Amino acid sequence: MDHAADAHRTDLMTITRHVLNEQTKYPESRGDFTILLNHIVLGCKFVCSSVSKAGLAKLFGLAGETNIQGEEQKKLDVLSNEVFVKALISSGRTCLLVSEEDEEAIFVDQSKRGKYIVVFDPLDGSSNIDCGVSIGTIFGIYMVKHKDNPTIDDVLQPGNNLVAAGYCMYGSSCTLVLSTGSGVNGFTLDPSLGEFILTHPDIKIPKKGKIYSVNEGNAKNWDEPTRKFVEKCKFPTDGSPPKSLRYIGSMVADVHRTLLYGGIFLYPADKKSPNGKLRVLYEVFPMSFLMEQAGGQAFTGKQRALNLVPGKIHERSPVFLGSYDDVEEIKALYAAADAAK
């Protein structure tokens, strides 16, 4: 028996332990961030459990129906939103929440107010749940300027100001990817322990990838730089092999693959959606933050994605994110198009 290997397996780096280790680097820290993160992790565990039972519990497609006890059955995305809102408020560390599911921002009651703002999409890609495709939760954390008097302007900050960002993917396993501003780490839920264990330490995206990920069904509405880039992926003129197309249609799953294997994920603006489709605060910013922390890039077609200053909470933007060299190529095509105007 390999006792050394067994001993190694017992030294588990849980997400709580990892965050507490990070906390020791900041002597002035009071543990507020760690408490907040623990509540986010709890929300992810609950949603993970609900997603795996969704078919049995009829949790998809049934909002508005009533079950035998007379309780209204909730769609999974509505349920996930409630879970996260309650978990974040009960942490006592948040003052302002922005959710993809709620039209207005949620201001936390004075008695439960803390210094953090959380922006999140409780269940991204939920339209895919019926067919078993990976879906996920995306979140970003900001610090508030004035805890006692938070305003909507506090959340309309550039992605540059994020304190932390991450996503939790519910697929063949439940994976939580997190950055607190010093690299990216991936944790996998061990169902037997109910704990997220560090399985992907210090994720670095390859400098150049072999995969591109885009909805080619929109090709006829694309602008020239996007069209040229995708053409080059399929028919390279420099003798290199063509890139493979992989598109799941669930942002968390597509970005997760891009982060691990390299390549580029594109959601460009087009004639139908001139401002793009992805929401800036809780889709573009957290994913761009993670990409940059892993050594990649994120670009909107006009500027670095994290420099964008949103004007409203559900604002949308195009985005190109992934391996450094691949994003450089699309940036060069946009620069050439601008120069030709």
PDB file of C-alpha atoms in Angstrom, residues 171-341:
ATOM      1  CA  GLY A 171     -21.694  19.812 -15.090  1.00  0.00           C
ATOM      2  CA  SER A 172     -20.202  16.336 -14.884  1.00  0.00           C
ATOM      3  CA  SER A 173     -18.637  17.687 -11.693  1.00  0.00           C
ATOM      4  CA  CYS A 174     -19.276  20.916  -9.787  1.00  0.00           C
ATOM      5  CA  THR A 175     -16.305  23.241 -10.325  1.00  0.00           C
ATOM      6  CA  LEU A 176     -15.744  26.650  -8.733  1.00  0.00           C
ATOM      7  CA  VAL A 177     -13.144  28.911 -10.343  1.00  0.00           C
ATOM      8  CA  LEU A 178     -12.082  31.932  -8.305  1.00  0.00           C
ATOM      9  CA  SER A 179      -9.677  34.854  -8.436  1.00  0.00           C
ATOM     10  CA  THR A 180      -9.103  37.312  -5.606  1.00  0.00           C
ATOM     11  CA  GLY A 181      -6.677  39.351  -7.720  1.00  0.00           C
ATOM     12  CA  SER A 182      -3.582  37.168  -7.440  1.00  0.00           C
ATOM     13  CA  GLY A 183      -4.027  34.370  -9.960  1.00  0.00           C
ATOM     14  CA  VAL A 184      -6.850  31.929 -10.667  1.00  0.00           C
ATOM     15  CA  ASN A 185      -7.627  28.724  -8.780  1.00  0.00           C
ATOM     16  CA  GLY A 186     -10.134  25.958  -9.522  1.00  0.00           C
ATOM     17  CA  PHE A 187     -11.926  23.891  -6.877  1.00  0.00           C
ATOM     18  CA  THR A 188     -14.045  20.772  -7.386  1.00  0.00           C
ATOM     19  CA  LEU A 189     -16.886  19.774  -5.079  1.00  0.00           C
ATOM     20  CA  ASP A 190     -16.250  16.436  -3.381  1.00  0.00           C
ATOM     21  CA  PRO A 191     -19.831  15.222  -2.807  1.00  0.00           C
ATOM     22  CA  SER A 192     -18.752  12.779  -0.090  1.00  0.00           C
ATOM     23  CA  LEU A 193     -17.280  15.646   1.979  1.00  0.00           C
ATOM     24  CA  GLY A 194     -19.523  18.467   0.819  1.00  0.00           C
ATOM     25  CA  GLU A 195     -16.365  20.531   0.369  1.00  0.00           C
ATOM     26  CA  PHE A 196     -14.745  22.292  -2.576  1.00  0.00           C
ATOM     27  CA  ILE A 197     -11.188  20.926  -2.904  1.00  0.00           C
ATOM     28  CA  LEU A 198      -8.369  22.710  -4.775  1.00  0.00           C
ATOM     29  CA  THR A 199      -7.882  20.670  -7.979  1.00  0.00           C
ATOM     30  CA  HIS A 200      -6.625  23.320 -10.426  1.00  0.00           C
ATOM     31  CA  PRO A 201      -4.053  25.510  -8.648  1.00  0.00           C
ATOM     32  CA  ASP A 202      -2.809  28.664 -10.377  1.00  0.00           C
ATOM     33  CA  ILE A 203      -4.582  28.225 -13.726  1.00  0.00           C
ATOM     34  CA  LYS A 204      -2.694  29.772 -16.653  1.00  0.00           C
ATOM     35  CA  ILE A 205      -4.286  29.996 -20.087  1.00  0.00           C
ATOM     36  CA  PRO A 206      -2.017  28.922 -22.994  1.00  0.00           C
ATOM     37  CA  LYS A 207      -0.579  31.948 -24.854  1.00  0.00           C
ATOM     38  CA  LYS A 208      -2.184  30.755 -28.101  1.00  0.00           C
ATOM     39  CA  GLY A 209      -4.976  28.234 -28.574  1.00  0.00           C
ATOM     40  CA  LYS A 210      -6.303  25.868 -31.221  1.00  0.00           C
ATOM     41  CA  ILE A 211      -9.999  26.468 -30.565  1.00  0.00           C
ATOM     42  CA  TYR A 212     -12.412  29.278 -31.410  1.00  0.00           C
ATOM     43  CA  SER A 213     -15.873  29.506 -29.871  1.00  0.00           C
ATOM     44  CA  VAL A 214     -18.636  31.577 -31.436  1.00  0.00           C
ATOM     45  CA  ASN A 215     -22.254  31.249 -32.580  1.00  0.00           C
ATOM     46  CA  GLU A 216     -21.726  31.041 -36.335  1.00  0.00           C
ATOM     47  CA  GLY A 217     -25.491  31.163 -36.862  1.00  0.00           C
ATOM     48  CA  ASN A 218     -25.147  34.956 -36.551  1.00  0.00           C
ATOM     49  CA  ALA A 219     -22.394  35.199 -39.199  1.00  0.00           C
ATOM     50  CA  LYS A 220     -24.474  37.100 -41.765  1.00  0.00           C
ATOM     51  CA  ASN A 221     -24.916  39.948 -39.244  1.00  0.00           C
ATOM     52  CA  TRP A 222     -21.263  40.243 -38.147  1.00  0.00           C
ATOM     53  CA  ASP A 223     -19.007  43.222 -38.708  1.00  0.00           C
ATOM     54  CA  GLU A 224     -15.953  42.960 -40.974  1.00  0.00           C
ATOM     55  CA  PRO A 225     -13.223  42.338 -38.318  1.00  0.00           C
ATOM     56  CA  THR A 226     -15.166  39.449 -36.733  1.00  0.00           C
ATOM     57  CA  ARG A 227     -15.911  37.947 -40.154  1.00  0.00           C
ATOM     58  CA  LYS A 228     -12.230  38.188 -41.168  1.00  0.00           C
ATOM     59  CA  PHE A 229     -11.051  36.657 -37.887  1.00  0.00           C
ATOM     60  CA  VAL A 230     -13.362  33.631 -38.122  1.00  0.00           C
ATOM     61  CA  GLU A 231     -12.435  33.195 -41.797  1.00  0.00           C
ATOM     62  CA  LYS A 232      -8.771  33.142 -40.755  1.00  0.00           C
ATOM     63  CA  CYS A 233      -9.523  30.542 -38.052  1.00  0.00           C
ATOM     64  CA  LYS A 234     -11.023  28.262 -40.701  1.00  0.00           C
ATOM     65  CA  PHE A 235      -8.746  29.058 -43.636  1.00  0.00           C
ATOM     66  CA  PRO A 236      -5.367  30.189 -42.238  1.00  0.00           C
ATOM     67  CA  THR A 237      -3.085  31.800 -44.817  1.00  0.00           C
ATOM     68  CA  ASP A 238       0.173  31.325 -42.878  1.00  0.00           C
ATOM     69  CA  GLY A 239       0.401  27.555 -43.276  1.00  0.00           C
ATOM     70  CA  SER A 240      -0.811  26.817 -39.743  1.00  0.00           C
ATOM     71  CA  PRO A 241      -3.590  24.225 -39.237  1.00  0.00           C
ATOM     72  CA  PRO A 242      -7.165  25.569 -38.976  1.00  0.00           C
ATOM     73  CA  LYS A 243      -8.634  26.081 -35.492  1.00  0.00           C
ATOM     74  CA  SER A 244     -11.361  23.761 -34.197  1.00  0.00           C
ATOM     75  CA  LEU A 245     -14.814  25.207 -33.535  1.00  0.00           C
ATOM     76  CA  ARG A 246     -16.327  24.402 -30.139  1.00  0.00           C
ATOM     77  CA  TYR A 247     -19.501  26.211 -29.073  1.00  0.00           C
ATOM     78  CA  ILE A 248     -21.718  25.011 -26.233  1.00  0.00           C
ATOM     79  CA  GLY A 249     -23.907  28.109 -25.937  1.00  0.00           C
ATOM     80  CA  SER A 250     -23.517  28.245 -22.163  1.00  0.00           C
ATOM     81  CA  MET A 251     -21.036  31.016 -21.326  1.00  0.00           C
ATOM     82  CA  VAL A 252     -19.662  29.352 -18.184  1.00  0.00           C
ATOM     83  CA  ALA A 253     -18.922  26.088 -20.029  1.00  0.00           C
ATOM     84  CA  ASP A 254     -17.394  27.832 -23.072  1.00  0.00           C
ATOM     85  CA  VAL A 255     -15.218  30.123 -20.950  1.00  0.00           C
ATOM     86  CA  HIS A 256     -14.148  27.245 -18.679  1.00  0.00           C
ATOM     87  CA  ARG A 257     -12.915  25.239 -21.657  1.00  0.00           C
ATOM     88  CA  THR A 258     -11.169  28.323 -23.085  1.00  0.00           C
ATOM     89  CA  LEU A 259      -9.447  28.976 -19.750  1.00  0.00           C
ATOM     90  CA  LEU A 260      -8.119  25.401 -19.483  1.00  0.00           C
ATOM     91  CA  TYR A 261      -7.299  24.621 -23.125  1.00  0.00           C
ATOM     92  CA  GLY A 262      -6.683  28.072 -24.601  1.00  0.00           C
ATOM     93  CA  GLY A 263      -8.237  29.655 -27.664  1.00  0.00           C
ATOM     94  CA  ILE A 264     -10.775  32.442 -27.954  1.00  0.00           C
ATOM     95  CA  PHE A 265     -14.423  32.959 -27.014  1.00  0.00           C
ATOM     96  CA  LEU A 266     -16.270  35.547 -29.114  1.00  0.00           C
ATOM     97  CA  TYR A 267     -19.641  37.162 -28.547  1.00  0.00           C
ATOM     98  CA  PRO A 268     -19.464  40.042 -31.032  1.00  0.00           C
ATOM     99  CA  ALA A 269     -21.901  42.824 -31.710  1.00  0.00           C
ATOM    100  CA  ASP A 270     -23.947  42.303 -34.861  1.00  0.00           C
ATOM    101  CA  LYS A 271     -26.731  43.973 -36.838  1.00  0.00           C
ATOM    102  CA  LYS A 272     -29.384  42.370 -34.604  1.00  0.00           C
ATOM    103  CA  SER A 273     -27.599  43.275 -31.345  1.00  0.00           C
ATOM    104  CA  PRO A 274     -25.405  46.316 -32.035  1.00  0.00           C
ATOM    105  CA  ASN A 275     -24.342  46.457 -28.362  1.00  0.00           C
ATOM    106  CA  GLY A 276     -23.695  42.734 -28.075  1.00  0.00           C
ATOM    107  CA  LYS A 277     -25.759  40.350 -25.949  1.00  0.00           C
ATOM    108  CA  LEU A 278     -23.702  39.665 -22.812  1.00  0.00           C
ATOM    109  CA  ARG A 279     -24.283  41.812 -19.740  1.00  0.00           C
ATOM    110  CA  VAL A 280     -21.313  43.909 -18.635  1.00  0.00           C
ATOM    111  CA  LEU A 281     -21.531  43.736 -14.838  1.00  0.00           C
ATOM    112  CA  TYR A 282     -22.142  40.059 -14.168  1.00  0.00           C
ATOM    113  CA  GLU A 283     -20.962  38.303 -17.366  1.00  0.00           C
ATOM    114  CA  VAL A 284     -18.334  40.335 -19.207  1.00  0.00           C
ATOM    115  CA  PHE A 285     -16.493  41.769 -16.168  1.00  0.00           C
ATOM    116  CA  PRO A 286     -16.088  38.616 -14.016  1.00  0.00           C
ATOM    117  CA  MET A 287     -15.009  36.485 -16.993  1.00  0.00           C
ATOM    118  CA  SER A 288     -12.636  39.187 -18.283  1.00  0.00           C
ATOM    119  CA  PHE A 289     -11.137  39.533 -14.791  1.00  0.00           C
ATOM    120  CA  LEU A 290     -10.496  35.774 -14.620  1.00  0.00           C
ATOM    121  CA  MET A 291      -9.005  35.707 -18.130  1.00  0.00           C
ATOM    122  CA  GLU A 292      -6.554  38.517 -17.357  1.00  0.00           C
ATOM    123  CA  GLN A 293      -5.608  36.942 -14.031  1.00  0.00           C
ATOM    124  CA  ALA A 294      -4.831  33.710 -15.916  1.00  0.00           C
ATOM    125  CA  GLY A 295      -2.602  35.544 -18.421  1.00  0.00           C
ATOM    126  CA  GLY A 296      -5.153  36.066 -21.203  1.00  0.00           C
ATOM    127  CA  GLN A 297      -6.948  39.147 -22.519  1.00  0.00           C
ATOM    128  CA  ALA A 298     -10.477  40.496 -22.909  1.00  0.00           C
ATOM    129  CA  PHE A 299     -11.478  43.095 -25.511  1.00  0.00           C
ATOM    130  CA  THR A 300     -14.814  44.691 -26.459  1.00  0.00           C
ATOM    131  CA  GLY A 301     -13.995  45.592 -30.073  1.00  0.00           C
ATOM    132  CA  LYS A 302     -13.168  49.120 -28.919  1.00  0.00           C
ATOM    133  CA  GLN A 303     -11.172  48.819 -25.681  1.00  0.00           C
ATOM    134  CA  ARG A 304      -9.907  46.547 -22.917  1.00  0.00           C
ATOM    135  CA  ALA A 305     -13.073  45.037 -21.431  1.00  0.00           C
ATOM    136  CA  LEU A 306     -12.213  45.852 -17.804  1.00  0.00           C
ATOM    137  CA  ASN A 307     -11.842  49.579 -18.630  1.00  0.00           C
ATOM    138  CA  LEU A 308     -15.482  49.817 -19.678  1.00  0.00           C
ATOM    139  CA  VAL A 309     -17.604  52.044 -17.412  1.00  0.00           C
ATOM    140  CA  PRO A 310     -21.227  50.826 -17.473  1.00  0.00           C
ATOM    141  CA  GLY A 311     -23.982  53.431 -17.624  1.00  0.00           C
ATOM    142  CA  LYS A 312     -26.740  51.140 -16.289  1.00  0.00           C
ATOM    143  CA  ILE A 313     -26.820  47.898 -14.326  1.00  0.00           C
ATOM    144  CA  HIS A 314     -27.993  45.615 -17.139  1.00  0.00           C
ATOM    145  CA  GLU A 315     -25.877  47.203 -19.868  1.00  0.00           C
ATOM    146  CA  ARG A 316     -24.605  44.889 -22.613  1.00  0.00           C
ATOM    147  CA  SER A 317     -21.325  44.715 -24.492  1.00  0.00           C
ATOM    148  CA  PRO A 318     -19.591  42.653 -27.155  1.00  0.00           C
ATOM    149  CA  VAL A 319     -16.633  40.640 -25.862  1.00  0.00           C
ATOM    150  CA  PHE A 320     -13.638  38.705 -27.213  1.00  0.00           C
ATOM    151  CA  LEU A 321     -11.718  36.860 -24.523  1.00  0.00           C
ATOM    152  CA  GLY A 322      -9.120  34.127 -24.292  1.00  0.00           C
ATOM    153  CA  SER A 323      -5.477  33.426 -25.089  1.00  0.00           C
ATOM    154  CA  TYR A 324      -3.255  36.513 -25.275  1.00  0.00           C
ATOM    155  CA  ASP A 325      -2.086  36.025 -28.879  1.00  0.00           C
ATOM    156  CA  ASP A 326      -5.544  35.153 -30.226  1.00  0.00           C
ATOM    157  CA  VAL A 327      -7.082  38.301 -28.723  1.00  0.00           C
ATOM    158  CA  GLU A 328      -4.134  40.319 -30.117  1.00  0.00           C
ATOM    159  CA  GLU A 329      -5.171  39.146 -33.609  1.00  0.00           C
ATOM    160  CA  ILE A 330      -8.749  40.371 -33.264  1.00  0.00           C
ATOM    161  CA  LYS A 331      -7.486  43.667 -31.781  1.00  0.00           C
ATOM    162  CA  ALA A 332      -5.262  44.157 -34.845  1.00  0.00           C
ATOM    163  CA  LEU A 333      -8.233  43.559 -37.179  1.00  0.00           C
ATOM    164  CA  TYR A 334     -10.357  46.158 -35.334  1.00  0.00           C
ATOM    165  CA  ALA A 335      -7.445  48.644 -35.363  1.00  0.00           C
ATOM    166  CA  ALA A 336      -7.047  48.143 -39.143  1.00  0.00           C
ATOM    167  CA  ALA A 337     -10.802  48.630 -39.683  1.00  0.00           C
ATOM    168  CA  ASP A 338     -10.740  51.851 -37.627  1.00  0.00           C
ATOM    169  CA  ALA A 339      -7.704  53.135 -39.548  1.00  0.00           C
ATOM    170  CA  ALA A 340      -9.476  52.484 -42.848  1.00  0.00           C
ATOM    171  CA  LYS A 341     -12.503  54.606 -41.877  1.00  0.00           C
TER     172      LYS A 341
END
